[in-house]
mmCIF file of C-alpha atoms in Angstrom:
data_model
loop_
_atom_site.group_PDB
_atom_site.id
_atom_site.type_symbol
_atom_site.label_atom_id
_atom_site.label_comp_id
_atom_site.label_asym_id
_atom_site.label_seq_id
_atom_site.Cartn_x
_atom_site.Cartn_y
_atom_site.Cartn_z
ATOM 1 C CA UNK A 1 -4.407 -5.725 -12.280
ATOM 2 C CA UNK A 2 -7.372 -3.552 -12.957
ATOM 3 C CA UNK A 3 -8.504 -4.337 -8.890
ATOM 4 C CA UNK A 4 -5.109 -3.265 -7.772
ATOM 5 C CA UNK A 5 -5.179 0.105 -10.213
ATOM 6 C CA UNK A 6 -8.374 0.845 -8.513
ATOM 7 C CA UNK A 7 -7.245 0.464 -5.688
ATOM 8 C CA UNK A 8 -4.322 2.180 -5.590
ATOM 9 C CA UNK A 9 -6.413 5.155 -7.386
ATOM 10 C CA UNK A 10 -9.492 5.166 -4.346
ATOM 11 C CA UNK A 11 -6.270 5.203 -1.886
ATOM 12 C CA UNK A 12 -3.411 8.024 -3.227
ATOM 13 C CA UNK A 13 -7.026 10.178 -4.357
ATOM 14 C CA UNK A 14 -8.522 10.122 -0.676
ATOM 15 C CA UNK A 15 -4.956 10.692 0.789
ATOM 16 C CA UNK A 16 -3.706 13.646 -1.262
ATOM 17 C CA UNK A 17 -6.969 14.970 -2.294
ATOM 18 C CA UNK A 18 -9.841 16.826 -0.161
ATOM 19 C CA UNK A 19 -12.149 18.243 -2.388
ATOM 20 C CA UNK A 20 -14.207 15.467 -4.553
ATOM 21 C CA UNK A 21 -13.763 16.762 -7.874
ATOM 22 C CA UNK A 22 -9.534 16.591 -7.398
ATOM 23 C CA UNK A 23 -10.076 13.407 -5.780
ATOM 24 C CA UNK A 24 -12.125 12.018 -8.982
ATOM 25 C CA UNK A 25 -9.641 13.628 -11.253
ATOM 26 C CA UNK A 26 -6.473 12.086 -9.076
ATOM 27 C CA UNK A 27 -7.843 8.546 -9.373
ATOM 28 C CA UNK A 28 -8.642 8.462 -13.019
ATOM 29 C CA UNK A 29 -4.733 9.799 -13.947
ATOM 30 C CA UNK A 30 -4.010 6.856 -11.430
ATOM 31 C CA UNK A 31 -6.371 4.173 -12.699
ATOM 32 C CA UNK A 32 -5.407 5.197 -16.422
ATOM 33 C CA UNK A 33 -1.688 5.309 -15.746
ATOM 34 C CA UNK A 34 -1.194 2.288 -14.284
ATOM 35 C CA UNK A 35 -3.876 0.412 -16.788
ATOM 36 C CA UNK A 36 -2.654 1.971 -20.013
ATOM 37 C CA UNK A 37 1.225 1.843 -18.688
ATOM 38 C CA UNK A 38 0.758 -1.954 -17.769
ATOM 39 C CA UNK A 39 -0.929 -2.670 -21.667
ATOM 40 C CA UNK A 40 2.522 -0.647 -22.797
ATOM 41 C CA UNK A 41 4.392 -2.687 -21.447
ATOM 42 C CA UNK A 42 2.972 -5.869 -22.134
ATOM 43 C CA UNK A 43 2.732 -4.588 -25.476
ATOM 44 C CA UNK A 44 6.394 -4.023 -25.864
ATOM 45 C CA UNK A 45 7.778 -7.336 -24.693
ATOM 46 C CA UNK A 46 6.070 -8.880 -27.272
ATOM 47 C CA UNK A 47 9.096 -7.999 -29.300
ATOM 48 C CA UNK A 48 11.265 -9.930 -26.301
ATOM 49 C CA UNK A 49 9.379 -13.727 -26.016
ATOM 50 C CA UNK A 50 10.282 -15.492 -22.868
ATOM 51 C CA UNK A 51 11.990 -18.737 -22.907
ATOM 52 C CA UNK A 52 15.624 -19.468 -23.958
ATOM 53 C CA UNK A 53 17.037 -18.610 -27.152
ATOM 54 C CA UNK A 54 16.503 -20.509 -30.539
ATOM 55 C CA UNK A 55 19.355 -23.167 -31.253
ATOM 56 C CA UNK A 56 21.677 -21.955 -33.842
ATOM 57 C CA UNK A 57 20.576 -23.573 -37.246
ATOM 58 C CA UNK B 1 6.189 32.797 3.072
ATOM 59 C CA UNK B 2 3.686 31.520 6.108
ATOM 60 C CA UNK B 3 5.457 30.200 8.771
ATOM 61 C CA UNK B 4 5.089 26.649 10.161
ATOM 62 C CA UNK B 5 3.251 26.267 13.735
ATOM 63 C CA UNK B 6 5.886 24.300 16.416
ATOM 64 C CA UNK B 7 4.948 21.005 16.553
ATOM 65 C CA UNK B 8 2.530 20.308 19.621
ATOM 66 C CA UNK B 9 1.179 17.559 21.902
ATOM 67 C CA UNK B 10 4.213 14.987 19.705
ATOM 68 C CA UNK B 11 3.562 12.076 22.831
ATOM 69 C CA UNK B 12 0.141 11.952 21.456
ATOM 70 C CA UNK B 13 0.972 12.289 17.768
ATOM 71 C CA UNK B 14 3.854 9.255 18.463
ATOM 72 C CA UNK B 15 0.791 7.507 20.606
ATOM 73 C CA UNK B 16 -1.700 7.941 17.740
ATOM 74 C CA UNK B 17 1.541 6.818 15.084
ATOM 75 C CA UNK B 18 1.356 4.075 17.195
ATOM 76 C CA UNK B 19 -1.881 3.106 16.992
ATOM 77 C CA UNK B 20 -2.602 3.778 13.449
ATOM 78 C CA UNK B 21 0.303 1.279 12.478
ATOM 79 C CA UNK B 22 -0.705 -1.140 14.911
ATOM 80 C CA UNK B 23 -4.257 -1.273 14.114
ATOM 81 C CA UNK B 24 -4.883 0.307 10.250
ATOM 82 C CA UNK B 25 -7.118 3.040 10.123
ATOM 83 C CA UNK B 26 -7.717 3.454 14.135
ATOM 84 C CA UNK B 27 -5.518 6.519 13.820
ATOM 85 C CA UNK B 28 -7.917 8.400 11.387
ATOM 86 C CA UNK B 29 -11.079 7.115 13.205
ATOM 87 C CA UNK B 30 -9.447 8.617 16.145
ATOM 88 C CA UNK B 31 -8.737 12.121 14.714
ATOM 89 C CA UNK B 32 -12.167 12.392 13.892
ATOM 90 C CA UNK B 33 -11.437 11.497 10.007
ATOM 91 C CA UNK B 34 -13.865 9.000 9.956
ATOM 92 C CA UNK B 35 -14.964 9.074 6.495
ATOM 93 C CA UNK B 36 -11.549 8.898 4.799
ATOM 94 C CA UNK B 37 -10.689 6.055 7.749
ATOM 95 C CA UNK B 38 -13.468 3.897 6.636
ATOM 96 C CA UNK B 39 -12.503 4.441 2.866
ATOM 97 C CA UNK B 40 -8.875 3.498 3.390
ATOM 98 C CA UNK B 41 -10.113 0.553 6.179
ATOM 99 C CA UNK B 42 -11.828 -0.988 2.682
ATOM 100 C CA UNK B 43 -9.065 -0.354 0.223
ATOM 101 C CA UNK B 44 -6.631 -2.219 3.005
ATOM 102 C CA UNK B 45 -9.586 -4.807 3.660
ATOM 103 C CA UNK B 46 -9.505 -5.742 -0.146
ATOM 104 C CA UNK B 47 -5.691 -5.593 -0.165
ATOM 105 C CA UNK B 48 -5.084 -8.011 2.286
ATOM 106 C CA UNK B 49 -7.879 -10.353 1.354
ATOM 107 C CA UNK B 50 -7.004 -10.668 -2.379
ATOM 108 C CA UNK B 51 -3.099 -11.373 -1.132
ATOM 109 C CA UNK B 52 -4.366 -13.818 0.849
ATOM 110 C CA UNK B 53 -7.084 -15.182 -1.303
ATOM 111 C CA UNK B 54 -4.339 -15.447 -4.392
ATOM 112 C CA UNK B 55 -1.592 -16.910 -1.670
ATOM 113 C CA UNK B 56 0.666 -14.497 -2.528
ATOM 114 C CA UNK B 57 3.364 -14.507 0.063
ATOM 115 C CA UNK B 58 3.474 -12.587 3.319
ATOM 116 C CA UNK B 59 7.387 -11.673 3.676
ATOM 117 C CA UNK B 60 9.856 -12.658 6.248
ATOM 118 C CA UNK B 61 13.572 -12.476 6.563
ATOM 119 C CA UNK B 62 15.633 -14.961 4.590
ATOM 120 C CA UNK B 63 19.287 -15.413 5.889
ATOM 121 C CA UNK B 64 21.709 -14.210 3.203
ATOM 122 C CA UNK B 65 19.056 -12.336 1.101
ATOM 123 C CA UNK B 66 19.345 -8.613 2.357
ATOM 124 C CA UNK B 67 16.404 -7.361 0.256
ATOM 125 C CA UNK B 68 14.258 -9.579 2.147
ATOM 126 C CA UNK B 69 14.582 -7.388 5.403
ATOM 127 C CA UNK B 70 12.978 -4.357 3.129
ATOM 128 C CA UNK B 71 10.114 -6.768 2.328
ATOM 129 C CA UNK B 72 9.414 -7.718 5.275
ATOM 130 C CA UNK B 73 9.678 -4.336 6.773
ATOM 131 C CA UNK B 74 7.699 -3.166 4.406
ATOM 132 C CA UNK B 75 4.768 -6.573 4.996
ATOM 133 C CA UNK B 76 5.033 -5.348 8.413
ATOM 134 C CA UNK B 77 3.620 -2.122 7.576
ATOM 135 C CA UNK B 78 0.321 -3.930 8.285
ATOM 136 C CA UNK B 79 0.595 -4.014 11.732
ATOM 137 C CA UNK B 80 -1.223 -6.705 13.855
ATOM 138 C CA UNK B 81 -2.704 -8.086 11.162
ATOM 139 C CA UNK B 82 1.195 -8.743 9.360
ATOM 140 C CA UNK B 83 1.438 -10.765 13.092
ATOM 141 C CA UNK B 84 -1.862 -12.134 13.702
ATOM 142 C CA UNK B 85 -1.378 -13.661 10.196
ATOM 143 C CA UNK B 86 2.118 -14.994 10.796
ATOM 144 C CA UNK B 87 2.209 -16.117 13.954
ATOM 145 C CA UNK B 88 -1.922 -16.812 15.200
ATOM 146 C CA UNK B 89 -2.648 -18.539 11.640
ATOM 147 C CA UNK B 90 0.178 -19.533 10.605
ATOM 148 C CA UNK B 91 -0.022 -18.209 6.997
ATOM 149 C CA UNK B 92 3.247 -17.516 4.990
ATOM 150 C CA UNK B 93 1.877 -17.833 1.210
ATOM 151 C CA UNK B 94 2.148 -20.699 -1.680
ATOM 152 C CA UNK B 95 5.341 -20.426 -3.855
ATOM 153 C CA UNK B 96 3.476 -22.994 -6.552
ATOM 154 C CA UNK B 97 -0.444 -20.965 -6.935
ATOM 155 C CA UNK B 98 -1.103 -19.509 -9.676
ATOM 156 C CA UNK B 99 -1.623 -16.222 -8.253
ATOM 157 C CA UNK B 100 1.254 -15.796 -5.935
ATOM 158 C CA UNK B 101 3.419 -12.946 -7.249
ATOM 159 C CA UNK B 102 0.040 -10.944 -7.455
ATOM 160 C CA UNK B 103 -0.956 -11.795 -4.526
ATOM 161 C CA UNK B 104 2.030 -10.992 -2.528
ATOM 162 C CA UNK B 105 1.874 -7.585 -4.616
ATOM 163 C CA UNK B 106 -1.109 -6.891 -2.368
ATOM 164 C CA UNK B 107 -0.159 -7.997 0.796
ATOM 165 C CA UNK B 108 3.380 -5.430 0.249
ATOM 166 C CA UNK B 109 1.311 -3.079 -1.018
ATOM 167 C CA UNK B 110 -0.623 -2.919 2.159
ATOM 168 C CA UNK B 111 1.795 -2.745 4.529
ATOM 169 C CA UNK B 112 3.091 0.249 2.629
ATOM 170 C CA UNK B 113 0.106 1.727 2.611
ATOM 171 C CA UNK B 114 -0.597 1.947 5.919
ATOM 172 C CA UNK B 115 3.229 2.874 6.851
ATOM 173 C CA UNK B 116 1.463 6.360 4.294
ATOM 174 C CA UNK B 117 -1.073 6.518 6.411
ATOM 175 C CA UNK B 118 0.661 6.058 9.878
ATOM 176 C CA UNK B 119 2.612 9.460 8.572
ATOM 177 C CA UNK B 120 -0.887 11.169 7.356
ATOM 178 C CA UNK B 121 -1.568 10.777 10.894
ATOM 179 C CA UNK B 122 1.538 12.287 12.008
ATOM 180 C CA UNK B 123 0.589 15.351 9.902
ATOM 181 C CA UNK B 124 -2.483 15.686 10.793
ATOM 182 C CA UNK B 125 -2.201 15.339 14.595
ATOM 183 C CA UNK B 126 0.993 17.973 14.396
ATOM 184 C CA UNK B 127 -1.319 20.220 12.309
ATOM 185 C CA UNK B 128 0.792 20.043 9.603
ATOM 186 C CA UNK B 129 -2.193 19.247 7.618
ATOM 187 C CA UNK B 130 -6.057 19.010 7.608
#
């Protein structure tokens, strides 16, 4: 996950960006995005465990 | 409001188009944007070889699933190495490793990514951008 964020940051930042300060700035708001938005929502379906429901008692 | 230059020499724009979805990154190098070509030539390098490495699955079309035509045009992105990897070795993915749905995240992702840069080449050889 964190290989493909940086990834996906070094790629969209050297594609849209020219100057190296936008491009740094483009890849962290990429990097951090996808990291932080990935822990959010592995965070939140903790509240929605896999697996079928309980038997009624 | 600046106005837009016509679009000039498009044969050689489609030819590079061409090349830079046939062989990733050959369209930049050829443009002269060698730096940026080599970056994206490692980002697509470490793409592919993770997909592969996790045997994530390189996609093809499965009769009766439509969605799999958008996969695999999107796998095919990649160019000659989507067919050198399909046809020359034979490689299609393992449904039952561990690290299959990540690695076939990589191997789509690729193939998109160059399909971006194919049109980044487009722009740039029209003049539509630096």
């Amino acid at each position: 996950m964190t290989l493909y964020a940086a990834s996906l940051g070094v790629f969209f930042a050297t594609l849209w960006k020219r100057a190296r300060r936008d491009q740094v700035r483009l890849f962290l708001k990429i990097f951090v995005s996808l990291m932080g938005g990935a822990l959010l929502l592995g965070w939140l379906m903790y509240f929605f465990p896999s697996g079928p429901p309980k038997p009624l008692p | 409001m600046t106005e837009r230059k016509p679009v000039e020499h498009s044969g050689r724009a489609l030819a590079l188009c061409l090349l830079a979805w046939m062989v990733p990154t050959a369209g930049h190098f050829a443009l002269g944007r060698r730096g940026r070509a080599a970056v994206f030539a490692a980002v697509l390098v470490v793409s592919v070889l993770v997909g592969v490495g996790l045997d994530g699955e390189l996609h093809r079309v499965v009769p009766g699933q439509p969605l799999s035509m958008l996969f695999t045009l999107g796998a095919m992105g990649l160019g000659a190495p989507y067919f050198a990897l399909r046809f020359l070795l034979g490689y299609q993915g393992v449904a039952e490793a561990a690290g299959f749905e990540y690695g076939t995240v990589f191997l789509l992702s690729a193939g998109l990514m160059n399909l971006l840069l194919v049109l980044d080449v487009w722009d740039i050889a029209t003049g539509a951008k630096d």
